Coordinates of C-alpha atoms and ligand atoms in Angstrom, one line a residue:
M1 CA -60.9 1.0 -29.0
V2 CA -63.6 -1.6 -28.4
M3 CA -66.4 0.6 -29.5
S4 CA -67.5 -0.5 -32.9
G5 CA -70.2 -3.1 -33.0
S6 CA -69.5 -4.5 -29.5
Y7 CA -71.4 -1.9 -27.5
S8 CA -73.8 -4.4 -25.8
T9 CA -71.0 -6.7 -24.6
R10 CA -69.1 -3.7 -23.4
A11 CA -72.0 -2.3 -21.5
L12 CA -72.7 -5.7 -19.8
S13 CA -69.1 -6.0 -18.7
L14 CA -68.8 -2.6 -17.2
P15 CA -67.7 -2.3 -13.6
V16 CA -69.9 -0.2 -11.4
S17 CA -68.4 1.4 -8.3
V18 CA -71.4 1.2 -5.9
M19 CA -74.8 -0.3 -6.6
V20 CA -77.7 0.3 -4.3
L21 CA -80.7 -1.9 -4.9
A22 CA -83.8 -0.1 -3.7
A23 CA -86.0 -2.9 -4.9
L24 CA -84.7 -6.3 -6.0
C25 CA -87.5 -7.2 -8.3
L26 CA -86.2 -7.6 -11.8
G27 CA -88.9 -7.6 -14.4
C28 CA -91.4 -5.7 -12.1
A29 CA -92.7 -2.4 -13.2
N30 CA -91.4 -0.5 -10.1
V31 CA -87.8 -1.7 -10.1
E32 CA -85.7 1.0 -8.5
V33 CA -82.0 0.6 -9.0
T34 CA -79.7 3.5 -8.3
Q35 CA -76.2 3.2 -9.6
Y36 CA -73.4 5.5 -8.6
H37 CA -70.4 6.0 -11.0
D38 CA -67.1 7.6 -10.1
R39 CA -65.7 8.2 -13.5
G40 CA -68.5 9.4 -15.6
A41 CA -72.3 9.1 -16.1
L42 CA -74.9 9.8 -18.8
A43 CA -78.6 9.7 -19.2
T44 CA -80.1 9.3 -22.7
A45 CA -83.5 8.5 -24.3
A46 CA -82.2 5.2 -25.9
P47 CA -80.6 2.2 -24.2
I48 CA -78.2 1.6 -27.1
A49 CA -77.0 5.2 -26.9
T50 CA -76.4 4.9 -23.2
A51 CA -74.4 1.7 -23.8
V52 CA -72.3 3.4 -26.4
G53 CA -71.6 6.3 -24.0
E54 CA -70.5 3.8 -21.3
G55 CA -68.1 2.2 -23.9
V56 CA -66.6 5.6 -24.6
F57 CA -66.0 6.2 -20.8
A58 CA -64.5 2.8 -20.6
E59 CA -62.0 3.7 -23.3
G60 CA -60.9 6.7 -21.3
G61 CA -63.1 9.3 -23.0
N62 CA -64.3 12.4 -21.3
A63 CA -67.9 13.7 -21.1
F64 CA -67.4 15.6 -24.4
D65 CA -66.3 12.4 -26.2
V66 CA -69.3 10.7 -24.8
A67 CA -71.6 13.5 -25.9
V68 CA -70.3 13.3 -29.5
A69 CA -70.6 9.5 -29.8
V70 CA -74.1 9.6 -28.2
G71 CA -75.2 12.5 -30.5
F72 CA -74.4 10.4 -33.6
T73 CA -75.7 7.2 -32.2
L74 CA -79.1 8.7 -31.4
A75 CA -79.3 9.7 -35.1
V76 CA -79.2 6.0 -35.9
V77 CA -81.2 4.3 -33.1
H78 CA -83.6 7.1 -32.2
P79 CA -84.5 8.5 -35.6
Q80 CA -87.7 10.3 -34.3
A81 CA -85.4 13.0 -32.8
G82 CA -81.8 11.9 -32.8
N83 CA -80.4 13.5 -35.9
I84 CA -77.7 14.8 -38.2
G85 CA -80.3 16.7 -40.3
G86 CA -81.5 19.0 -37.5
G87 CA -79.9 21.2 -34.9
G88 CA -79.8 22.0 -31.2
F89 CA -78.0 23.5 -28.3
A90 CA -75.5 22.5 -25.6
V91 CA -74.7 24.1 -22.3
V92 CA -71.3 22.8 -21.2
R93 CA -68.8 23.2 -18.3
D94 CA -65.1 22.7 -18.9
G95 CA -63.9 21.0 -15.8
S96 CA -60.3 22.3 -16.1
S97 CA -61.2 26.0 -16.3
G98 CA -64.6 25.9 -14.7
A99 CA -65.9 28.0 -17.7
I100 CA -69.6 27.4 -18.6
E101 CA -70.6 28.2 -22.1
A102 CA -73.5 27.7 -24.5
L103 CA -73.1 26.3 -27.9
D104 CA -75.7 27.3 -30.5
F105 CA -76.0 24.8 -33.4
R106 CA -79.6 25.7 -34.2
E107 CA -80.7 25.4 -37.8
K108 CA -80.7 28.6 -39.9
A109 CA -83.2 29.8 -42.5
P110 CA -81.7 29.2 -46.0
S111 CA -80.5 32.4 -47.7
A112 CA -83.5 32.2 -50.1
A113 CA -86.0 32.2 -47.3
H114 CA -88.4 35.1 -46.9
E115 CA -91.2 36.3 -44.7
T116 CA -94.1 35.1 -46.7
M117 CA -92.7 31.9 -48.1
Y118 CA -95.4 29.8 -46.5
Q119 CA -98.3 32.0 -47.7
D120 CA -100.3 32.0 -50.9
S121 CA -100.8 35.1 -53.1
T122 CA -103.7 36.1 -50.9
G123 CA -101.6 35.9 -47.7
Q124 CA -103.2 32.6 -46.4
V125 CA -100.8 30.2 -44.8
I126 CA -100.5 27.1 -47.0
E127 CA -101.1 24.2 -44.7
G128 CA -98.2 21.7 -44.3
L129 CA -95.6 23.8 -46.2
S130 CA -93.6 24.7 -43.1
T131 CA -94.0 21.3 -41.5
V132 CA -93.7 18.6 -44.2
G133 CA -91.1 18.2 -47.1
A134 CA -88.0 20.0 -48.3
L135 CA -89.2 23.6 -47.9
A136 CA -89.8 23.0 -44.1
S137 CA -86.1 22.5 -43.4
G138 CA -83.6 24.9 -42.0
V139 CA -79.9 24.5 -42.8
P140 CA -78.8 21.7 -40.4
G141 CA -76.5 22.4 -37.5
T142 CA -76.0 19.2 -35.7
V143 CA -72.8 17.9 -37.4
A144 CA -71.1 21.3 -37.0
G145 CA -72.2 21.4 -33.3
L146 CA -70.9 18.0 -32.4
Y147 CA -67.7 18.7 -34.4
E148 CA -67.2 21.9 -32.4
L149 CA -67.7 20.1 -29.1
W150 CA -65.1 17.6 -30.1
S151 CA -62.6 20.1 -31.5
R152 CA -62.7 22.2 -28.3
H153 CA -63.0 19.6 -25.7
G154 CA -62.7 16.0 -27.0
S155 CA -59.8 13.7 -26.2
L156 CA -60.4 10.6 -28.2
A157 CA -60.2 10.2 -32.0
W158 CA -63.1 11.7 -33.9
E159 CA -63.2 8.9 -36.4
E160 CA -63.8 6.4 -33.6
L161 CA -66.5 8.4 -31.9
V162 CA -68.5 8.8 -35.1
G163 CA -67.5 5.3 -36.3
V164 CA -69.6 3.6 -33.6
A165 CA -72.7 5.1 -35.0
A166 CA -71.6 4.4 -38.6
S167 CA -71.2 0.7 -37.9
L168 CA -74.6 0.6 -36.1
A169 CA -76.2 2.0 -39.2
D170 CA -74.2 -0.3 -41.4
T171 CA -74.8 -3.6 -39.7
G172 CA -78.1 -2.6 -38.2
F173 CA -79.5 -2.9 -34.7
V174 CA -82.4 -4.7 -33.1
V175 CA -85.5 -2.6 -33.0
D176 CA -87.2 -2.5 -29.6
D177 CA -90.9 -2.3 -29.0
Y178 CA -90.8 1.5 -28.5
L179 CA -89.2 2.2 -31.9
A180 CA -91.3 -0.5 -33.7
R181 CA -94.5 1.2 -32.4
S182 CA -93.3 4.7 -33.2
L183 CA -92.4 3.7 -36.8
N184 CA -95.7 1.9 -37.3
D185 CA -97.6 4.9 -35.9
Y186 CA -95.9 7.2 -38.5
K187 CA -96.1 4.7 -41.4
L188 CA -98.4 6.9 -43.4
E189 CA -96.2 10.0 -43.1
L190 CA -92.9 8.0 -43.5
T191 CA -94.0 6.4 -46.8
E192 CA -95.2 9.7 -48.4
F193 CA -91.7 10.4 -49.8
E194 CA -89.9 7.6 -51.7
P195 CA -86.5 8.0 -50.1
T196 CA -88.0 7.9 -46.7
A197 CA -90.2 4.9 -47.5
R198 CA -87.1 3.0 -48.8
Q199 CA -85.2 3.7 -45.6
F200 CA -87.9 2.9 -43.0
F201 CA -90.3 0.6 -44.8
P202 CA -88.1 -1.1 -47.4
D203 CA -90.5 -4.0 -48.0
G204 CA -93.6 -2.2 -46.8
R205 CA -94.0 -4.5 -43.7
Q206 CA -95.0 -3.3 -40.2
W207 CA -92.1 -3.3 -37.7
Q208 CA -92.0 -5.7 -34.8
A209 CA -89.7 -5.7 -31.8
G210 CA -86.7 -7.9 -32.6
D211 CA -86.5 -6.9 -36.3
R212 CA -83.2 -5.4 -37.5
L213 CA -83.0 -1.9 -38.9
I214 CA -80.2 -1.4 -41.4
Q215 CA -79.5 2.1 -42.8
S216 CA -76.9 1.7 -45.4
D217 CA -77.1 5.2 -46.9
L218 CA -76.9 6.7 -43.4
A219 CA -73.8 4.6 -42.7
K220 CA -72.1 6.0 -45.8
T221 CA -72.9 9.5 -44.7
L222 CA -71.6 8.8 -41.2
Y223 CA -68.4 7.2 -42.6
S224 CA -68.0 10.4 -44.7
I225 CA -68.3 12.5 -41.5
A226 CA -66.0 10.2 -39.6
A227 CA -63.3 10.5 -42.3
G228 CA -63.8 14.2 -43.2
G229 CA -65.0 15.9 -40.0
K230 CA -67.8 18.4 -40.5
D231 CA -66.6 18.9 -44.1
G232 CA -67.7 15.3 -44.7
F233 CA -71.3 16.6 -44.3
Y234 CA -71.2 20.3 -45.4
T235 CA -69.2 19.7 -48.6
G236 CA -68.7 17.0 -51.2
T237 CA -71.0 14.1 -51.9
V238 CA -73.3 14.6 -48.9
A239 CA -73.8 18.3 -49.7
E240 CA -74.5 17.3 -53.3
Y241 CA -77.1 14.8 -52.1
I242 CA -78.8 17.5 -50.0
E243 CA -78.8 19.9 -53.0
Q244 CA -80.3 17.3 -55.3
T245 CA -83.0 16.4 -52.8
M246 CA -83.8 20.1 -52.5
A247 CA -84.1 20.3 -56.3
S248 CA -86.3 17.2 -56.5
F249 CA -88.6 18.0 -53.6
G250 CA -89.0 21.8 -53.9
G251 CA -86.6 23.0 -51.1
V252 CA -84.3 26.0 -51.2
I253 CA -81.2 25.0 -49.2
T254 CA -78.1 25.4 -51.4
A255 CA -74.5 24.3 -51.3
E256 CA -73.5 27.8 -50.3
D257 CA -76.0 27.7 -47.4
L258 CA -74.3 24.5 -46.2
L259 CA -70.8 25.9 -46.6
A260 CA -71.7 29.0 -44.7
Y261 CA -73.3 27.3 -41.7
E262 CA -71.5 28.2 -38.5
V263 CA -72.1 27.4 -34.8
I264 CA -72.0 30.2 -32.3
W265 CA -70.6 30.1 -28.7
R266 CA -72.9 32.3 -26.6
D267 CA -72.9 33.4 -22.9
P268 CA -75.4 31.2 -21.1
I269 CA -78.3 32.6 -19.2
H270 CA -77.0 32.6 -15.6
F271 CA -79.2 33.3 -12.6
R272 CA -79.1 32.5 -8.9
F273 CA -81.9 30.5 -7.3
D274 CA -81.6 29.9 -3.6
S275 CA -77.9 29.3 -3.1
L276 CA -77.6 27.6 -6.5
D277 CA -76.2 29.0 -9.8
I278 CA -78.2 27.9 -12.8
Y279 CA -77.0 28.1 -16.4
S280 CA -79.3 27.5 -19.3
M281 CA -79.7 28.3 -23.0
P282 CA -79.9 32.0 -24.2
P283 CA -81.7 33.2 -27.3
P284 CA -82.4 32.0 -29.9
S285 CA -83.8 29.7 -27.3
S286 CA -86.4 31.2 -25.0
G287 CA -85.6 28.3 -22.5
G288 CA -83.1 29.9 -20.2
V289 CA -84.8 33.3 -19.9
H290 CA -88.2 31.8 -19.0
L291 CA -86.8 29.1 -16.7
G292 CA -85.1 32.0 -14.9
Q293 CA -88.3 34.0 -14.8
I294 CA -90.3 31.1 -13.4
L295 CA -87.8 30.2 -10.7
K296 CA -87.1 33.8 -9.7
L297 CA -90.9 34.6 -9.4
L298 CA -91.2 31.6 -7.1
E299 CA -88.0 32.1 -5.1
P300 CA -89.4 34.1 -2.1
Y301 CA -92.3 31.7 -1.4
D302 CA -92.0 29.5 1.7
F303 CA -92.3 26.0 0.2
S304 CA -92.5 24.4 3.7
R305 CA -96.2 25.4 3.5
F306 CA -96.7 23.0 0.6
T307 CA -96.3 19.4 -0.3
A308 CA -95.2 18.5 -3.7
N309 CA -98.1 18.5 -6.2
S310 CA -100.5 20.2 -3.8
P311 CA -103.0 22.6 -5.2
G312 CA -101.3 25.6 -3.5
Y313 CA -98.0 24.9 -5.1
I314 CA -99.5 24.0 -8.5
H315 CA -101.4 27.3 -8.4
L316 CA -98.2 29.3 -7.8
F317 CA -96.2 27.4 -10.4
C318 CA -99.0 28.0 -12.9
E319 CA -99.2 31.7 -12.2
A320 CA -95.4 32.1 -12.5
S321 CA -95.5 30.1 -15.8
R322 CA -98.3 32.3 -17.2
L323 CA -96.4 35.4 -16.5
A324 CA -93.2 34.1 -18.0
F325 CA -94.9 32.8 -21.2
A326 CA -96.7 36.1 -21.6
D327 CA -93.3 37.6 -22.3
R328 CA -92.2 34.9 -24.7
S329 CA -93.7 35.6 -28.1
E330 CA -93.3 39.4 -27.9
H331 CA -89.6 39.6 -27.0
L332 CA -87.8 36.4 -27.9
A333 CA -86.0 35.7 -31.2
D334 CA -82.6 35.3 -32.8
P335 CA -80.5 37.9 -30.9
D336 CA -78.4 38.4 -34.1
F337 CA -81.5 39.9 -35.8
H338 CA -83.6 41.3 -32.9
D339 CA -82.6 43.1 -29.8
V340 CA -83.8 40.7 -27.1
P341 CA -84.1 42.5 -23.7
V342 CA -82.6 39.5 -21.7
A343 CA -81.3 41.6 -18.8
R344 CA -84.6 43.4 -18.4
L345 CA -86.7 40.2 -18.5
L346 CA -84.6 38.8 -15.7
D347 CA -84.1 42.0 -13.7
G348 CA -85.1 41.7 -10.0
D349 CA -87.3 44.8 -10.0
Y350 CA -89.2 43.7 -13.0
I351 CA -89.6 40.2 -11.6
A352 CA -90.9 41.7 -8.3
L353 CA -93.5 43.8 -10.3
R354 CA -94.7 40.7 -12.0
R355 CA -94.8 38.7 -8.8
A356 CA -97.1 41.3 -7.4
L357 CA -99.7 40.1 -9.9
I358 CA -99.8 36.7 -8.3
S359 CA -102.6 36.1 -5.8
P360 CA -102.1 33.1 -3.5
E361 CA -105.6 31.5 -4.1
H362 CA -107.0 33.2 -7.2
A363 CA -106.1 32.4 -10.7
S364 CA -105.3 35.6 -12.7
S365 CA -106.6 35.9 -16.2
S366 CA -104.3 35.6 -19.2
G367 CA -106.2 38.4 -20.9
E368 CA -104.8 40.8 -18.2
V369 CA -101.1 40.0 -18.4
G370 CA -99.9 40.5 -22.0
P371 CA -99.6 39.1 -25.6
G372 CA -98.5 35.8 -26.9
L373 CA -99.4 32.0 -27.2
T374 CA -102.1 29.6 -28.1
A375 CA -102.9 25.9 -27.8
S376 CA -100.2 23.3 -27.9
P377 CA -100.8 20.1 -29.7
E378 CA -98.0 17.9 -28.5
S379 CA -95.3 15.7 -30.0
D380 CA -92.5 14.3 -28.0
Q381 CA -89.8 14.3 -30.5
T382 CA -86.9 16.3 -29.5
T383 CA -84.3 14.5 -27.4
H384 CA -82.1 15.5 -24.6
Y385 CA -79.0 13.8 -23.1
S386 CA -76.9 14.6 -20.1
V387 CA -73.3 13.7 -19.5
C388 CA -70.8 14.4 -16.7
D389 CA -67.4 13.1 -15.6
R390 CA -65.1 13.0 -12.6
D391 CA -63.0 15.9 -14.0
G392 CA -65.9 18.3 -13.6
N393 CA -66.9 18.3 -17.2
M394 CA -70.7 18.7 -17.7
V395 CA -72.5 18.5 -21.0
A396 CA -76.3 19.1 -21.5
V397 CA -77.4 18.6 -25.1
T398 CA -80.9 19.1 -26.4
Y399 CA -81.2 18.6 -30.2
T400 CA -84.1 18.0 -32.5
L401 CA -85.7 17.6 -35.9
N402 CA -88.7 19.5 -34.5
A403 CA -91.6 17.2 -35.0
S404 CA -91.3 13.4 -34.9
Y405 CA -89.1 12.4 -37.8
G406 CA -88.9 16.1 -38.8
S407 CA -90.0 17.0 -42.3
K408 CA -90.5 13.2 -43.0
L409 CA -88.1 13.6 -45.9
V410 CA -84.9 11.5 -46.1
V411 CA -82.1 12.9 -48.2
E412 CA -81.9 10.7 -51.2
G413 CA -78.7 8.7 -51.2
A414 CA -77.5 10.1 -47.8
G415 CA -80.1 8.3 -45.6
F416 CA -80.9 10.9 -43.0
L417 CA -84.1 12.8 -42.2
L418 CA -84.3 16.6 -42.6
N419 CA -85.8 18.8 -39.9
N420 CA -89.0 20.8 -40.2
E421 CA -87.6 23.5 -37.9
M422 CA -88.8 26.4 -40.2
D423 CA -92.1 26.0 -38.5
D424 CA -90.6 27.5 -35.3
F425 CA -90.5 30.9 -37.0
S426 CA -93.7 32.9 -37.1
V427 CA -94.9 31.7 -40.5
K428 CA -97.4 34.6 -40.2
P429 CA -98.1 36.8 -37.2
G430 CA -100.9 35.3 -35.2
V431 CA -100.8 31.9 -36.8
P432 CA -99.7 29.2 -34.3
N433 CA -97.0 26.8 -35.0
L434 CA -97.0 23.0 -34.2
Y435 CA -96.8 23.8 -30.5
G436 CA -99.5 26.5 -30.5
L437 CA -96.8 29.2 -30.2
V438 CA -97.7 32.4 -32.0
G439 CA -94.8 34.7 -32.8
A440 CA -94.5 38.4 -33.2
A441 CA -92.4 40.3 -35.8
A442 CA -89.3 39.5 -33.7
N443 CA -89.5 35.9 -34.9
R444 CA -90.4 36.5 -38.5
I445 CA -88.6 34.6 -41.2
E446 CA -85.5 36.3 -42.5
P447 CA -82.6 34.8 -44.6
N448 CA -79.9 33.1 -42.5
K449 CA -81.8 33.8 -39.2
R450 CA -82.2 31.2 -36.4
M451 CA -85.8 30.3 -35.5
L452 CA -87.0 30.8 -31.8
S453 CA -86.8 27.7 -29.6
S454 CA -87.8 26.5 -26.2
M455 CA -85.0 24.0 -25.7
S456 CA -83.4 24.3 -22.3
P457 CA -80.3 22.2 -21.7
T458 CA -79.4 23.2 -18.1
L459 CA -76.5 22.9 -15.6
V460 CA -76.9 23.6 -11.9
M461 CA -73.9 24.4 -9.7
C462 CA -73.9 24.5 -5.9
H463 CA -71.2 26.6 -4.3
D464 CA -69.1 26.3 -7.5
R465 CA -69.5 22.5 -7.5
P466 CA -71.3 20.6 -10.3
M467 CA -74.7 19.4 -9.0
L468 CA -77.2 18.7 -11.8
V469 CA -77.2 18.2 -15.6
L470 CA -80.7 18.1 -17.1
G471 CA -83.0 18.8 -20.0
A472 CA -86.1 17.5 -21.8
P473 CA -88.1 17.5 -25.0
G474 CA -91.7 18.8 -25.2
G475 CA -92.0 22.0 -27.3
G476 CA -93.0 24.9 -25.1
K477 CA -93.5 22.4 -22.2
I478 CA -89.7 21.9 -22.0
I479 CA -89.4 25.0 -19.9
T480 CA -92.0 24.0 -17.3
V481 CA -90.7 20.4 -17.2
V482 CA -87.2 21.6 -16.4
A483 CA -88.4 24.2 -13.9
Q484 CA -90.5 21.6 -12.1
A485 CA -87.6 19.2 -12.0
I486 CA -85.4 21.8 -10.4
L487 CA -88.1 22.6 -7.8
N488 CA -88.8 19.0 -7.0
F489 CA -85.1 18.2 -6.6
T490 CA -84.1 21.3 -4.6
R491 CA -87.2 22.5 -2.8
F492 CA -89.0 19.2 -2.2
K493 CA -85.7 17.3 -1.7
M494 CA -86.6 14.4 -4.0
S495 CA -84.2 11.8 -5.4
P496 CA -83.3 11.9 -9.1
L497 CA -85.8 9.0 -9.7
E498 CA -88.6 10.7 -7.8
T499 CA -87.9 14.0 -9.6
V500 CA -88.2 12.5 -13.1
R501 CA -91.3 10.5 -12.1
Q502 CA -93.3 13.4 -10.7
P503 CA -96.6 14.3 -12.4
R504 CA -96.4 17.4 -14.5
V505 CA -98.4 20.6 -14.9
H506 CA -98.1 23.2 -17.6
H507 CA -99.5 26.7 -18.3
Q508 CA -98.3 28.8 -21.2
W509 CA -100.4 31.9 -20.8
L510 CA -102.6 31.4 -23.8
P511 CA -104.8 29.4 -24.0
D512 CA -105.7 30.2 -20.4
V513 CA -105.7 26.5 -19.5
L514 CA -103.8 24.7 -16.8
Y515 CA -102.7 21.3 -18.2
L516 CA -102.4 18.4 -15.8
E517 CA -101.0 15.0 -16.6
Q518 CA -103.8 12.5 -17.1
G519 CA -104.7 10.4 -14.1
Q520 CA -102.0 11.8 -11.8
F521 CA -104.0 14.2 -9.7
S522 CA -106.7 13.5 -7.2
I523 CA -110.3 14.8 -7.5
D524 CA -109.5 17.0 -4.4
V525 CA -106.5 18.6 -6.1
K526 CA -108.5 19.3 -9.3
Q527 CA -111.5 20.7 -7.4
T528 CA -109.3 23.0 -5.4
L529 CA -107.6 24.3 -8.6
I530 CA -111.0 24.9 -10.2
R531 CA -112.1 26.7 -7.0
Y532 CA -109.0 29.0 -7.4
G533 CA -110.4 29.9 -10.8
H534 CA -108.3 27.7 -13.1
T535 CA -109.6 26.0 -16.2
I536 CA -108.0 22.6 -16.1
E537 CA -107.5 20.1 -18.9
E538 CA -105.9 16.7 -18.6
R539 CA -103.2 15.6 -21.1
D540 CA -101.4 12.3 -21.9
P541 CA -98.0 11.9 -20.2
Y542 CA -95.4 14.0 -22.0
S543 CA -91.7 14.7 -22.2
D544 CA -88.7 12.5 -21.5
L545 CA -86.5 14.2 -18.9
Q546 CA -82.8 13.0 -18.5
L547 CA -81.2 14.1 -15.2
L548 CA -77.8 13.5 -13.6
H549 CA -76.9 14.4 -10.1
I550 CA -73.3 14.8 -8.9
E551 CA -73.2 14.2 -5.2
T552 CA -70.9 16.2 -2.9
D553 CA -68.4 13.4 -2.7
G554 CA -68.2 13.4 -6.5
L555 CA -70.1 10.2 -7.2
M556 CA -72.5 10.5 -10.1
T557 CA -76.0 9.1 -10.4
G558 CA -79.2 10.0 -12.3
A559 CA -82.5 9.0 -13.7
S560 CA -84.2 8.7 -17.1
D561 CA -87.8 9.5 -17.4
P562 CA -90.0 6.4 -17.0
R563 CA -92.4 7.9 -19.7
G564 CA -89.7 7.1 -22.3
R565 CA -87.4 4.0 -22.7
G566 CA -84.2 5.7 -21.8
T567 CA -81.5 4.7 -19.4
V568 CA -78.8 6.0 -17.1
G569 CA -75.3 4.5 -17.4
G570 CA -71.8 5.2 -16.4
Y571 CA -68.4 4.0 -15.5
Ligands
DON1 O1 -86.9 24.3 -30.6 C1 -88.0 24.0 -30.1 O2 -88.4 24.6 -29.1 C2 -88.9 22.9 -30.8 N1 -88.5 22.7 -32.1 C3 -88.7 21.7 -30.0 C4 -89.6 20.6 -30.4 C5 -89.9 19.6 -29.4 O3 -89.5 19.7 -28.3 C6 -90.7 18.4 -29.9 N2 -90.9 17.5 -28.8 N3 -91.9 17.6 -28.2

């Protein structure tokens, strides 16, 4: 295999079947290059990860092999969110059987976790305890998840797929402007814990584009995983390092918790929208259920009356999102601990009753439509990647440390960041998490339970043929980003690039605010929305959508969100 170390040469030498230059203006901001691939394609948030994926395709790997190599590579080159110390979800299609399944590798609460673990003796939530440091971490699921994808569907050697990432950590890679800025922005937090400071600020200097980041401890851990499979992480030296870090920094994850961690295959959420079949993540993610609710609420509307991003459309989208999010906090949680009424929430009669609450030109009031959510301070640090190949395999992976750089704590000796996913539980009923999401009893902390998520890796099939693979980061906004992408692509007939570029709007029921991306909407649009009764607020650009399109002739193309620094590649 030509994978280790030589990813950049490999990427540059890749043949491309058809290349259409929409604008030949290299170096300009609005370069539009659409490439079509006939063997396989991928879209990721980091150019090095995309190049690694191309290398795996070039070696004859399938979409699952690529997904495994990219998952580990992002843990090295995109440490904000790429991870082995976090967890996530994958929605996948096996091209040979046509089966579509959802893999849950979400973190779990440690067995010593309990409902009031983030509260003091008077019941007050202790600030920072569920977001920073060892106690904020759930038992990581990523390594078990990637191992499961490979065991079931991979075709190349595991050692080699993991080995690419290990050698990148070992010999280092050139930091780009995006990562340099991100590390510098988080310097204060990343130097709070000694092992983290040593890893990311070894000599205390600010990062500059062109510097090399070497992560020797992480390399050792990745070599251990390459040699030992998931046991190379959940047992032995790496597990001991995790236990020691827990002991030193006040965490509660034990060797037994690590040994007991298991992924779960689940039936995806499946619903019809127009003539399409859409598959997304079921609980413990709320993503699939609410994506389904939003699209089903909007399905009967005649979109030929609207242009994309017109106030009439934004209003309807906002009302549908409000209704969907009103259901979220009350009903959604880990289905192994709480009876989630998935079928009822997506039932046609229920959706029709809810749709009757939507008025075409008047904003409803969130106070009238049910319990649930509050303000959503934003961080962009989950990451999604999409992969597909000519054999009909489709892989949508969204995985995360939760906040940027997770708990900010690197496991001493093992070189990877731990998640702060425990904050996705209701730390106390009524107290909002990092994303302003307030949970009910359904999402309370219980030992070995998975915390509620919004991640929405999604596959779209058209008449049984693969059509789209997509997903995004953004906390609660993930759901509306994915819903808008599907509507822009299918109803407004946009290209992949237009789809990912579109301005975004978001409403999550409470607070009763319609968020608009800053600087993207005209005064007219804003005034009309205000006239309809919406309270609007502008937000910095958010999320980092990764979308692939499989055309009817089987050629594959895609687009990576211009808000991030990701790329599309293929073979
Ligand atoms: O699982 C979830 O829904 C969150 N932990 C995702 C966090 C996220 O997307 C951060 N990026 N904005």
